[in-house]
Amino acid sequence: MSPQCALTALISLLFATVTAKAMISQWPEDDGAALLVFKEKLDGGGTTLPSWNQSTHFCTWQGVICGRRHPERVTTINLTTADLMGQISPSIGNLSFLRNIFLDDNSLDGEILSSIGRLCCLRFLVLKFNSLDGKIPFELFNCSELTIINLYRNRFVGNVLHWFDSLLVCKNNLTGVIPTLLANAHPSRSWCCTITT
């Protein structure tokens, strides 16, 4: 190979590498990377969420909605009845613009990780009809916008959290006293709770 051909090949290779890195770095604050780590934590390998790959922009992936004001930021993950198995990755806590998580009616297991407490914009957390267990993390208190939490039909244990407008925790193994705030709740507040005292 002539030196001129070798130089041209080297420049082409460098250009391709820089272009690929630039495409990935366009993903703001690693929203796309956080989603890919989330996918890796699920069972099923490449067959799970096949649209979640680096060949397309993450805002076009199944169940991912990006914002209107911040079109490059993930605001909703809606993977209801998506046949997901495995655990929720702590990387979900890196999606700083995330407002809504709908992972209901899947086969997710493990715990809700404290990293979700970093989601200061989170309003809806719907995880009903899974096999999640452990305690409901106190770090959810950091989600000051969180108003709806639906954990119906899981295997959570521990004390009831009481600072949400709507708390649905039936069919779990929660213990403790019903907080006064919920016991005297206004009819506009909805909650469902089976408590073992």
Short mmCIF file of C-alpha atoms in Angstrom, two decimals:
data_model
loop_
_atom_site.label_atom_id
_atom_site.label_comp_id
_atom_site.label_asym_id
_atom_site.label_seq_id
_atom_site.Cartn_x
_atom_site.Cartn_y
_atom_site.Cartn_z
CA MET A 1 0.00 0.00 0.00
CA SER A 2 1.37 3.38 -0.95
CA PRO A 3 1.98 5.97 1.79
CA GLN A 4 -0.68 8.21 0.22
CA CYS A 5 -3.32 5.41 0.36
CA ALA A 6 -2.36 4.56 3.92
CA LEU A 7 -2.69 8.21 4.95
CA THR A 8 -6.10 8.49 3.25
CA ALA A 9 -7.30 5.31 4.99
CA LEU A 10 -6.07 6.59 8.36
CA ILE A 11 -7.79 9.97 7.91
CA SER A 12 -11.02 8.21 6.88
CA LEU A 13 -10.88 5.98 9.95
CA LEU A 14 -10.25 8.95 12.26
CA PHE A 15 -13.12 10.90 10.67
CA ALA A 16 -15.51 7.95 11.11
CA THR A 17 -14.50 7.57 14.77
CA VAL A 18 -14.90 11.29 15.51
CA THR A 19 -18.27 11.37 13.72
CA ALA A 20 -19.57 8.37 15.70
CA LYS A 21 -18.41 9.90 18.99
CA ALA A 22 -19.98 13.24 18.06
CA MET A 23 -23.32 11.55 17.35
CA ILE A 24 -23.31 9.86 20.75
CA SER A 25 -22.13 13.03 22.52
CA GLN A 26 -25.11 14.90 21.04
CA TRP A 27 -27.23 12.97 23.52
CA PRO A 28 -27.60 15.55 26.29
CA GLU A 29 -26.16 14.60 29.64
CA ASP A 30 -26.23 10.97 28.57
CA ASP A 31 -30.02 10.45 28.47
CA GLY A 32 -29.51 7.90 25.71
CA ALA A 33 -26.68 6.22 27.59
CA ALA A 34 -28.81 6.02 30.77
CA LEU A 35 -31.59 4.34 28.78
CA LEU A 36 -29.15 1.82 27.30
CA VAL A 37 -27.90 0.94 30.80
CA PHE A 38 -31.55 0.60 31.89
CA LYS A 39 -32.06 -1.86 29.00
CA GLU A 40 -28.92 -3.86 29.92
CA LYS A 41 -30.32 -4.49 33.42
CA LEU A 42 -33.39 -6.18 31.92
CA ASP A 43 -33.49 -9.89 31.12
CA GLY A 44 -33.64 -10.89 27.48
CA GLY A 45 -30.55 -9.28 26.01
CA GLY A 46 -30.98 -7.82 22.54
CA THR A 47 -34.50 -9.16 22.09
CA THR A 48 -35.83 -6.82 24.78
CA LEU A 49 -36.70 -3.36 23.45
CA PRO A 50 -35.11 -3.88 20.00
CA SER A 51 -35.67 -0.25 18.98
CA TRP A 52 -33.38 0.83 21.84
CA ASN A 53 -30.06 0.93 20.00
CA GLN A 54 -27.51 3.50 18.92
CA SER A 55 -28.56 3.44 15.27
CA THR A 56 -31.53 5.73 16.01
CA HIS A 57 -32.05 8.70 18.30
CA PHE A 58 -33.37 7.73 21.73
CA CYS A 59 -36.38 10.05 21.40
CA THR A 60 -37.72 7.66 18.73
CA TRP A 61 -37.38 4.53 20.88
CA GLN A 62 -40.39 2.51 22.00
CA GLY A 63 -41.99 4.03 25.09
CA VAL A 64 -39.68 7.06 25.24
CA ILE A 65 -41.13 10.55 25.02
CA CYS A 66 -38.95 13.64 24.94
CA GLY A 67 -40.03 17.10 26.04
CA ARG A 68 -41.53 19.94 24.04
CA ARG A 69 -39.50 22.66 25.71
CA HIS A 70 -36.43 20.43 25.92
CA PRO A 71 -36.78 18.21 22.85
CA GLU A 72 -33.54 16.36 23.55
CA ARG A 73 -34.49 15.34 27.11
CA VAL A 74 -36.51 12.29 28.16
CA THR A 75 -39.66 13.28 30.04
CA THR A 76 -41.66 10.03 29.96
CA ILE A 77 -40.91 6.33 29.93
CA ASN A 78 -44.09 4.42 29.12
CA LEU A 79 -43.42 0.70 28.88
CA THR A 80 -46.74 -0.58 30.18
CA THR A 81 -47.26 -4.25 29.26
CA ALA A 82 -43.93 -4.45 27.40
CA ASP A 83 -43.07 -7.95 28.68
CA LEU A 84 -40.11 -6.59 30.64
CA MET A 85 -38.29 -8.87 33.07
CA GLY A 86 -35.38 -8.07 35.33
CA GLN A 87 -34.55 -5.14 37.55
CA ILE A 88 -34.88 -1.39 37.32
CA SER A 89 -31.42 0.06 36.75
CA PRO A 90 -30.13 2.88 38.98
CA SER A 91 -29.32 4.70 35.73
CA ILE A 92 -32.95 5.80 35.59
CA GLY A 93 -31.98 8.36 38.24
CA ASN A 94 -29.76 10.09 35.65
CA LEU A 95 -32.76 11.16 33.53
CA SER A 96 -33.03 14.54 35.24
CA PHE A 97 -36.02 15.78 33.18
CA LEU A 98 -38.07 12.60 33.70
CA ARG A 99 -41.63 13.40 34.81
CA ASN A 100 -43.48 10.14 34.26
CA ILE A 101 -42.52 6.49 34.72
CA PHE A 102 -45.05 3.88 33.60
CA LEU A 103 -43.57 0.39 33.98
CA ASP A 104 -46.78 -1.32 35.05
CA ASP A 105 -47.97 -4.78 34.10
CA ASN A 106 -44.55 -6.32 33.47
CA SER A 107 -42.46 -8.88 35.36
CA LEU A 108 -39.93 -6.57 36.99
CA ASP A 109 -38.37 -7.71 40.25
CA GLY A 110 -35.91 -6.40 42.81
CA GLU A 111 -36.18 -3.10 44.65
CA ILE A 112 -37.02 0.46 43.74
CA LEU A 113 -33.58 1.98 44.01
CA SER A 114 -32.88 5.19 45.89
CA SER A 115 -31.52 6.76 42.68
CA ILE A 116 -35.12 7.51 41.69
CA GLY A 117 -34.99 10.09 44.49
CA ARG A 118 -32.76 12.22 42.22
CA LEU A 119 -35.67 12.80 39.83
CA CYS A 120 -36.82 16.19 41.10
CA CYS A 121 -39.33 16.60 38.22
CA LEU A 122 -41.00 13.19 38.69
CA ARG A 123 -44.80 13.43 38.97
CA PHE A 124 -46.10 9.94 38.19
CA LEU A 125 -44.53 6.65 39.29
CA VAL A 126 -46.65 3.70 38.19
CA LEU A 127 -45.15 0.27 38.92
CA LYS A 128 -48.31 -1.76 39.59
CA PHE A 129 -48.57 -5.45 38.64
CA ASN A 130 -44.89 -6.39 38.91
CA SER A 131 -42.90 -8.48 41.39
CA LEU A 132 -40.97 -5.65 43.00
CA ASP A 133 -40.00 -6.08 46.65
CA GLY A 134 -38.08 -4.51 49.50
CA LYS A 135 -38.89 -1.23 51.15
CA ILE A 136 -40.27 1.81 49.40
CA PRO A 137 -37.21 4.09 49.44
CA PHE A 138 -37.43 7.15 51.64
CA GLU A 139 -35.52 9.03 48.92
CA LEU A 140 -38.80 9.34 47.01
CA PHE A 141 -39.46 12.20 49.44
CA ASN A 142 -36.86 14.15 47.42
CA CYS A 143 -39.19 13.99 44.41
CA SER A 144 -41.06 17.12 45.45
CA GLU A 145 -43.31 17.06 42.36
CA LEU A 146 -44.35 13.41 42.85
CA THR A 147 -48.11 13.25 43.30
CA ILE A 148 -49.14 9.83 42.00
CA ILE A 149 -47.45 6.62 43.10
CA ASN A 150 -49.09 3.33 42.17
CA LEU A 151 -47.38 0.24 43.58
CA TYR A 152 -50.45 -2.01 43.55
CA ARG A 153 -49.77 -5.77 43.50
CA ASN A 154 -46.08 -5.99 44.29
CA ARG A 155 -44.26 -7.39 47.32
CA PHE A 156 -43.17 -4.27 49.16
CA VAL A 157 -42.59 -4.33 52.91
CA GLY A 158 -42.03 -1.62 55.48
CA ASN A 159 -43.81 1.56 56.46
CA VAL A 160 -46.34 3.53 54.45
CA LEU A 161 -45.19 6.76 52.86
CA HIS A 162 -47.73 9.54 53.22
CA TRP A 163 -46.80 12.63 51.29
CA PHE A 164 -48.43 11.82 47.95
CA ASP A 165 -51.74 13.04 46.56
CA SER A 166 -52.53 9.54 45.37
CA LEU A 167 -51.02 6.45 46.96
CA LEU A 168 -52.06 3.02 45.70
CA VAL A 169 -50.28 0.28 47.60
CA CYS A 170 -52.83 -2.53 47.92
CA LYS A 171 -51.62 -6.12 47.78
CA ASN A 172 -48.24 -5.48 49.39
CA ASN A 173 -46.90 -6.35 52.84
CA LEU A 174 -46.66 -2.87 54.30
CA THR A 175 -46.86 -2.37 58.05
CA GLY A 176 -47.44 0.45 60.49
CA VAL A 177 -50.17 2.91 61.21
CA ILE A 178 -52.22 4.64 58.58
CA PRO A 179 -50.85 8.19 58.58
CA THR A 180 -53.32 10.78 59.86
CA LEU A 181 -52.96 12.67 56.61
CA LEU A 182 -54.36 9.67 54.71
CA ALA A 183 -56.91 8.64 57.32
CA ASN A 184 -58.49 12.11 57.17
CA ALA A 185 -57.87 12.55 53.46
CA HIS A 186 -60.10 14.72 51.34
CA PRO A 187 -62.23 12.71 48.89
CA SER A 188 -60.13 14.12 46.04
CA ARG A 189 -57.17 12.16 47.41
CA SER A 190 -57.21 8.53 46.44
CA TRP A 191 -55.40 5.78 48.23
CA CYS A 192 -55.74 2.10 48.77
CA CYS A 193 -53.93 0.39 51.53
CA THR A 194 -53.93 -2.87 53.44
CA ILE A 195 -51.85 -2.33 56.56
CA THR A 196 -50.60 -4.94 59.00
CA THR A 197 -50.21 -3.43 62.47
#
